[in-house]
CSV table of C-alpha atoms in Angstrom, one decimal:
chain,number,residue,atom,x,y,z
L,1,MET,CA,-14.1,-1.6,0.8
L,2,LYS,CA,-11.8,0.1,3.2
L,3,ALA,CA,-10.5,-1.5,6.4
L,4,LEU,CA,-8.2,-0.4,9.3
L,5,LEU,CA,-6.7,-3.3,11.1
L,6,THR,CA,-5.0,-2.7,14.4
L,7,ALA,CA,-1.9,-4.8,14.6
L,8,SER,CA,0.5,-2.9,16.9
L,9,ALA,CA,1.8,-6.2,18.4
L,10,LEU,CA,1.8,-7.8,15.0
L,11,LEU,CA,4.2,-6.8,12.2
L,12,LEU,CA,3.3,-7.7,8.7
L,13,ALA,CA,6.8,-8.9,7.6
L,14,PRO,CA,6.9,-12.0,10.0
L,15,VAL,CA,3.3,-12.9,9.0
L,16,MET,CA,4.2,-12.7,5.3
L,17,THR,CA,7.3,-14.8,5.9
L,18,ALA,CA,5.2,-17.4,7.7
L,19,CYS,CA,2.6,-17.4,5.0
L,20,LEU,CA,5.2,-17.8,2.2
L,21,ALA,CA,7.7,-20.4,3.3
L,22,GLY,CA,9.2,-21.6,0.0
L,23,SER,CA,7.7,-19.0,-2.3
L,24,ALA,CA,10.2,-17.5,-4.7
L,25,GLN,CA,8.0,-14.6,-5.9
L,26,ALA,CA,9.3,-11.2,-4.7
L,27,GLN,CA,9.1,-7.7,-6.1
L,28,THR,CA,10.5,-4.5,-4.5
L,29,TYR,CA,10.4,-1.3,-6.4
L,30,GLY,CA,12.3,0.8,-4.0
L,31,SER,CA,11.8,3.5,-1.4
L,32,VAL,CA,11.6,7.2,-0.9
L,33,SER,CA,12.0,9.7,1.9
L,34,LEU,CA,9.4,12.3,2.0
L,35,ARG,CA,9.0,15.3,4.5
L,36,ALA,CA,5.7,17.0,5.2
L,37,GLY,CA,5.0,19.6,2.4
L,38,PHE,CA,6.9,17.5,-0.2
L,39,THR,CA,6.8,18.4,-3.8
L,40,PRO,CA,5.8,17.3,-6.3
L,41,ASP,CA,2.6,16.2,-4.7
L,42,PRO,CA,1.5,13.6,-5.5
L,43,TYR,CA,4.8,11.6,-5.6
L,44,ARG,CA,4.3,8.8,-8.2
L,45,VAL,CA,6.1,5.5,-9.0
L,46,SER,CA,5.2,2.7,-11.5
L,47,ILE,CA,4.6,-0.7,-9.9
L,48,THR,CA,3.3,-4.0,-11.3
L,49,SER,CA,0.5,-5.1,-9.1
L,50,GLY,CA,-0.2,-8.6,-7.8
L,51,GLY,CA,1.5,-11.6,-6.2
L,52,ALA,CA,1.0,-15.1,-4.9
L,53,ILE,CA,-0.3,-14.1,-1.4
L,54,ASN,CA,-4.0,-13.8,-0.7
L,55,ALA,CA,-4.2,-10.5,1.3
L,56,ASN,CA,-7.2,-12.1,3.1
L,57,THR,CA,-4.6,-14.3,5.0
L,58,ILE,CA,-3.2,-11.1,6.5
L,59,SER,CA,-6.6,-10.1,7.7
L,60,SER,CA,-10.1,-10.8,6.7
L,61,GLY,CA,-10.5,-7.1,5.9
L,62,CYS,CA,-7.9,-7.2,3.1
L,63,ARG,CA,-8.6,-8.1,-0.5
L,64,GLY,CA,-6.6,-9.1,-3.5
L,65,TRP,CA,-3.3,-10.9,-4.2
L,66,ILE,CA,-0.1,-9.3,-3.1
L,67,ALA,CA,3.7,-10.0,-3.3
L,68,ASN,CA,5.5,-11.7,-0.5
L,69,THR,CA,7.7,-8.6,0.0
L,70,MET,CA,6.5,-5.0,0.1
L,71,ASP,CA,6.4,-3.2,-3.2
L,72,TYR,CA,7.5,0.1,-1.9
L,73,GLN,CA,8.6,1.7,1.3
L,74,VAL,CA,7.9,5.3,2.2
L,75,HIS,CA,10.0,7.0,5.0
L,76,TYR,CA,7.9,9.9,6.1
L,77,ALA,CA,8.6,12.9,8.3
L,78,ALA,CA,5.1,13.9,9.4
L,79,GLY,CA,3.6,17.4,9.7
L,80,SER,CA,0.0,18.5,10.0
L,81,PHE,CA,-1.3,16.8,6.8
L,82,ASN,CA,-3.2,13.6,6.1
L,83,LEU,CA,-1.2,11.0,4.1
L,84,SER,CA,-2.9,9.3,1.2
L,85,PHE,CA,-1.7,6.2,-0.8
L,86,SER,CA,-3.5,5.3,-4.0
L,87,SER,CA,-3.1,3.1,-7.0
L,88,THR,CA,-4.4,3.8,-10.5
L,89,SER,CA,-4.5,1.1,-13.2
L,90,SER,CA,-6.7,-0.1,-16.0
L,91,SER,CA,-7.1,-3.3,-13.9
L,92,ASP,CA,-8.7,-3.8,-10.5
L,93,THR,CA,-6.0,-3.2,-7.9
L,94,THR,CA,-6.0,-3.2,-4.1
L,95,LEU,CA,-3.8,-1.7,-1.4
L,96,VAL,CA,-2.3,-2.9,1.8
L,97,VAL,CA,-0.3,-0.3,3.9
L,98,GLN,CA,1.5,-1.0,7.1
L,99,ALA,CA,2.0,2.2,9.2
L,100,PRO,CA,5.1,2.6,11.5
L,101,ASN,CA,3.1,1.5,14.5
L,102,GLY,CA,2.1,-1.8,12.9
L,103,ASN,CA,-1.5,-0.8,12.0
L,104,LEU,CA,-2.6,-2.2,8.7
L,105,TYR,CA,-4.8,-0.3,6.3
L,106,CYS,CA,-6.4,-2.1,3.4
L,107,ASP,CA,-8.6,-0.9,0.5
L,108,ASP,CA,-10.4,-2.0,-2.6
L,109,ASP,CA,-12.3,0.4,-4.8
L,110,SER,CA,-12.6,3.5,-2.6
L,111,GLY,CA,-10.9,5.6,-5.2
L,112,ASN,CA,-12.1,6.4,-8.7
L,113,GLY,CA,-13.6,3.4,-10.5
L,114,LEU,CA,-11.8,0.2,-9.3
L,115,ASN,CA,-8.9,2.0,-7.8
L,116,PRO,CA,-8.0,1.8,-4.1
L,117,ILE,CA,-7.1,4.7,-1.8
L,118,VAL,CA,-5.9,4.7,1.8
L,119,THR,CA,-5.9,8.0,3.7
L,120,ILE,CA,-4.3,8.1,7.1
L,121,GLY,CA,-5.3,11.0,9.3
L,122,ASN,CA,-2.7,12.4,11.6
L,123,PRO,CA,0.1,10.1,10.3
L,124,GLN,CA,3.1,9.5,12.3
L,125,SER,CA,6.7,9.8,11.2
L,126,GLY,CA,8.4,6.6,10.2
L,127,SER,CA,8.4,3.9,7.6
L,128,TYR,CA,5.2,2.9,5.7
L,129,SER,CA,5.3,-0.4,3.8
L,130,VAL,CA,3.0,-0.6,0.8
L,131,TRP,CA,1.7,-3.5,-1.3
L,132,VAL,CA,-0.2,-3.0,-4.5
L,133,GLY,CA,-2.3,-6.0,-5.1
L,134,SER,CA,-4.5,-7.4,-7.9
L,135,TYR,CA,-8.0,-8.3,-7.2
L,136,ARG,CA,-7.8,-11.4,-9.3
L,137,ASN,CA,-5.3,-14.2,-8.6
L,138,GLY,CA,-2.6,-14.5,-11.3
L,139,GLU,CA,-3.2,-11.0,-12.7
L,140,TYR,CA,-0.1,-8.7,-12.8
L,141,ALA,CA,-1.1,-5.2,-14.0
L,142,GLN,CA,0.9,-2.0,-14.6
L,143,SER,CA,-0.1,0.5,-12.0
L,144,THR,CA,0.9,3.8,-10.6
L,145,LEU,CA,1.3,4.2,-6.8
L,146,SER,CA,0.7,7.8,-5.7
L,147,ILE,CA,1.5,9.3,-2.3
L,148,SER,CA,-0.1,12.6,-1.5
L,149,GLU,CA,-0.8,15.0,1.4
L,150,LEU,CA,-3.4,16.8,-0.6
L,151,GLY,CA,-5.7,13.8,-1.3
L,152,ARG,CA,-4.9,13.9,-5.0
L,153,GLN,CA,-4.5,10.7,-7.0
């Protein structure tokens, strides 16, 4: 299921902080700066999915369990391409992506098999925060986060 949630006045970080007072779980795998036309495409990074936060508490359109801090941040200089975020894993993963304008994009299973994919048309330049979730509570799975302008996973 794919969902776009408009949250221009609402930034995810304060919501996550409010939802997680006292939680010690955190995982940040880093960041990357990408410019339109980047190579290699897709850009890939290994991430362990999951966390203690029910993504449904962020919005009813989100699924899975995510970490209390973003897994990865993408600083993107936009061009005339769509921007896709996907996760591949042998487990059932989900995605939450916050765009620079605060809009939230969530997905579960729109990619191949049980893999999520979020494609943003006409993306803006700025920082995208990405959470790779696990569909089942307590599951932490090895996954690959892919970022592409060509729609490849």
